[in-house]
Structures are given as structure tokens and as C-alpha cells.
Amino acid sequence: MESSPMPDDAYAAFYALTDPADDAAPSDAHGPVSEVRWWRRSVADVVDAVLTLGSAGLALLVFSLPTLLSDGPVVDTSVILAVAAAYAAGLTAALLNHVGALGASGQTLGCTVARFALVDEATRTAPGASGAFRYLECETLDALTLGLRPLWHPRRLRYADGLCGLIAVPVDARPRQQRQ
């Protein structure tokens, strides 16, 4: 019996950590159990935070360059403009990523990197824009626990999951939506 060629050790180790098959979890008496491990969700949170903070930092840098390069006063209207632009860029990135992408496909950029989707428990479809916005608001509770609630919750759900009726599933377990 001939086996397939083995990938290098680094790839094999990464694939072993991110293989969706090791995340499978059965339903219990109270409903579906989250099928994605907490550390994969934490990776997604970090990627999403880097996207948001990176776009805010880039806007801050671009709009504050004239002030940094001049010999004038440090605090003037360009600094206020730079801070406002950074806030707007970060907010826009967060809304597009969380509300737009999560609402349409069930995946933020971080979810895509970590290979899972947040879907409705009953229908296994994307939550839609309003559901994704509600989820974004509820994630504040998860931030207070650093996203570690799945470690002690019997269904491995975060606070936002339970409040919004969503569940995290590996991308391969999500049924494909039909195009109309």
C-alpha cells in the first residue's frame, strides 16, 4: 500500500493544529455545541483586532505626517484631524469586517484565517447585517473574559454566541448557500 508524500514538519504541525476534523463536537441535550476550539476563535479575534488597529494606525500616521515633518506647534488642528481620521478608519474597518463580512458570509477576516464561520444555530446560515451588528455589540462581554468562556461553558459558547443564537462551525461543515 503506497502512502501519499508527507509534507514538511512545520506544515504538518500547523495542519494538525488547524484541522477541522479535530474540532467536531456532538450536540448535547441543550442544543449544538460549538465545533471550534477556543484558541482558534482567539486567533480570529487577534487578526480582526490587528485589522482594525492597523487601519486606525495607518490613518493616524498619514494624517499626522504634516505635523511631524513641520517645525510648528505639536498640537494644532492637523493633530485633531489625524485623531479623528484614525478613529473613523478604525470604526469603518471594524464595521466592514464585522457587520459587512460577518453578516454576508458568516466570516470576518479572522474567521477566514482560522477556517471557521459563525452561523445561526437552527439554520446554519450567515446571521445577516443586523445579527452581525448585534453580535459585535455583545462581544463586549467576551472581551471582559478575554474570550475564555468556552473553556468552562458546557456547550463551549461565548457570551455573544448565546445572546445572538450563533454557533462557530468549521468552514467545511457549513452547507453551501444556493445562488439565486
XYZ file of C-alpha atoms in Angstrom:
180
model
C 0.000 0.000 0.000
C 1.535 3.244 -1.123
C 1.141 6.310 1.087
C 0.973 9.902 -0.041
C 4.112 12.007 0.369
C 4.385 13.577 3.814
C 4.578 17.382 3.990
C 7.427 19.012 5.861
C 7.241 19.034 9.650
C 6.212 22.683 10.022
C 3.283 22.304 7.643
C 2.219 19.031 9.258
C 2.326 20.597 12.719
C 0.282 23.604 11.589
C -2.250 21.413 9.800
C -2.606 19.223 12.874
C -3.468 22.327 14.909
C -5.952 23.711 12.390
C -7.575 20.532 11.083
C -11.362 20.986 11.239
C -11.846 17.269 11.901
C -10.372 17.597 15.394
C -12.913 20.279 16.254
C -16.007 18.151 15.746
C -18.255 18.113 18.785
C -21.649 16.492 19.197
C -24.857 18.211 20.196
C -25.963 17.887 23.781
C -29.448 17.995 25.330
C -29.460 21.822 25.297
C -28.521 22.294 21.652
C -25.492 22.273 19.370
C -22.063 22.502 20.932
C -19.540 24.917 19.411
C -17.457 22.901 16.991
C -14.427 25.192 17.025
C -11.839 25.263 19.779
C -11.430 28.454 21.803
C -7.871 29.121 20.692
C -8.923 29.232 17.029
C -11.519 31.839 17.931
C -8.819 33.771 19.812
C -6.624 33.723 16.696
C -9.541 35.178 14.732
C -10.005 37.898 17.377
C -6.338 38.866 17.138
C -6.456 39.052 13.325
C -9.603 41.206 13.466
C -8.048 43.488 16.098
C -4.883 43.895 14.021
C -7.019 44.831 11.014
C -8.949 47.444 12.974
C -5.993 48.895 14.865
C -3.754 48.714 11.799
C -6.136 50.773 9.691
C -6.530 53.280 12.519
C -2.757 53.496 12.965
C -2.180 53.918 9.255
C -4.708 56.766 9.104
C -3.126 58.374 12.164
C 0.303 58.172 10.574
C -0.821 59.539 7.204
C -2.771 62.447 8.657
C -0.146 63.348 11.267
C 2.830 63.337 8.873
C 2.492 67.064 8.012
C 2.630 67.920 11.721
C 5.525 65.558 12.401
C 7.545 66.949 9.493
C 6.930 70.625 10.293
C 8.671 72.810 12.851
C 5.373 74.283 14.056
C 3.471 73.617 17.276
C 2.873 69.997 18.203
C -0.841 70.361 18.936
C -2.790 72.079 16.213
C -5.764 71.306 14.022
C -3.883 68.713 11.959
C -3.378 66.555 15.069
C -7.093 66.741 15.830
C -7.798 65.851 12.204
C -5.361 62.927 12.395
C -7.005 61.534 15.546
C -10.473 61.919 14.015
C -9.323 60.196 10.820
C -7.778 57.354 12.810
C -10.997 56.859 14.764
C -13.055 56.921 11.555
C -10.725 54.466 9.806
C -10.765 52.030 12.736
C -14.540 52.236 13.073
C -15.016 51.767 9.329
C -12.704 48.756 9.249
C -14.486 47.182 12.232
C -17.931 47.756 10.745
C -16.985 46.479 7.284
C -15.254 43.427 8.728
C -17.745 42.523 11.448
C -21.066 43.750 10.107
C -20.468 43.537 6.366
C -18.386 40.394 6.024
C -19.769 38.507 9.040
C -23.328 39.391 8.101
C -22.957 38.306 4.476
C -20.812 35.191 4.744
C -20.597 34.329 8.443
C -16.858 35.044 8.424
C -14.742 38.030 9.359
C -11.179 38.188 8.059
C -10.056 36.492 11.275
C -12.643 33.737 10.904
C -11.419 33.137 7.354
C -7.815 32.820 8.543
C -8.823 30.457 11.375
C -11.116 28.479 8.995
C -14.455 28.700 10.766
C -17.752 30.522 10.379
C -20.319 31.947 12.797
C -23.742 30.732 11.720
C -27.271 30.623 13.099
C -27.771 27.569 15.347
C -31.000 26.454 13.694
C -30.469 27.260 10.023
C -26.654 27.202 9.752
C -26.746 30.354 7.609
C -24.959 33.690 7.956
C -26.506 35.997 10.583
C -27.221 38.945 8.252
C -26.220 42.565 8.846
C -28.496 43.181 11.844
C -27.474 39.923 13.526
C -23.798 40.677 12.901
C -24.167 44.179 14.379
C -25.894 42.744 17.448
C -23.075 40.194 17.714
C -20.482 42.984 17.534
C -22.225 44.778 20.402
C -22.417 41.602 22.507
C -18.717 40.846 22.027
C -18.024 43.393 24.776
C -18.970 40.731 27.318
C -16.498 38.340 25.735
C -13.783 40.988 25.917
C -14.294 41.156 29.683
C -13.497 37.437 29.970
C -10.758 37.590 27.293
C -12.805 35.163 25.198
C -12.103 32.306 27.619
C -15.739 31.464 28.476
C -15.772 28.409 26.150
C -13.266 26.757 28.483
C -15.880 26.346 31.232
C -19.193 26.601 29.367
C -20.772 23.161 28.757
C -21.669 23.999 25.146
C -18.360 25.850 24.568
C -20.171 29.074 23.658
C -19.097 32.653 24.175
C -21.496 35.168 25.688
C -22.164 36.758 22.298
C -22.893 33.341 20.776
C -25.571 32.571 23.338
C -27.147 36.017 23.222
C -27.297 36.090 19.408
C -28.112 32.423 18.756
C -24.931 31.778 16.772
C -22.556 28.855 16.778
C -18.997 28.512 15.445
C -18.542 25.723 12.907
C -15.596 24.673 10.758
C -15.924 26.033 7.239
C -16.200 22.517 5.816
C -19.281 21.775 7.995
C -21.295 24.727 6.695
C -23.801 23.904 3.953
C -23.267 25.875 0.753
C -25.830 28.581 0.154
C -27.590 28.349 -3.160
C -27.268 31.304 -5.520
C -30.466 32.645 -6.950
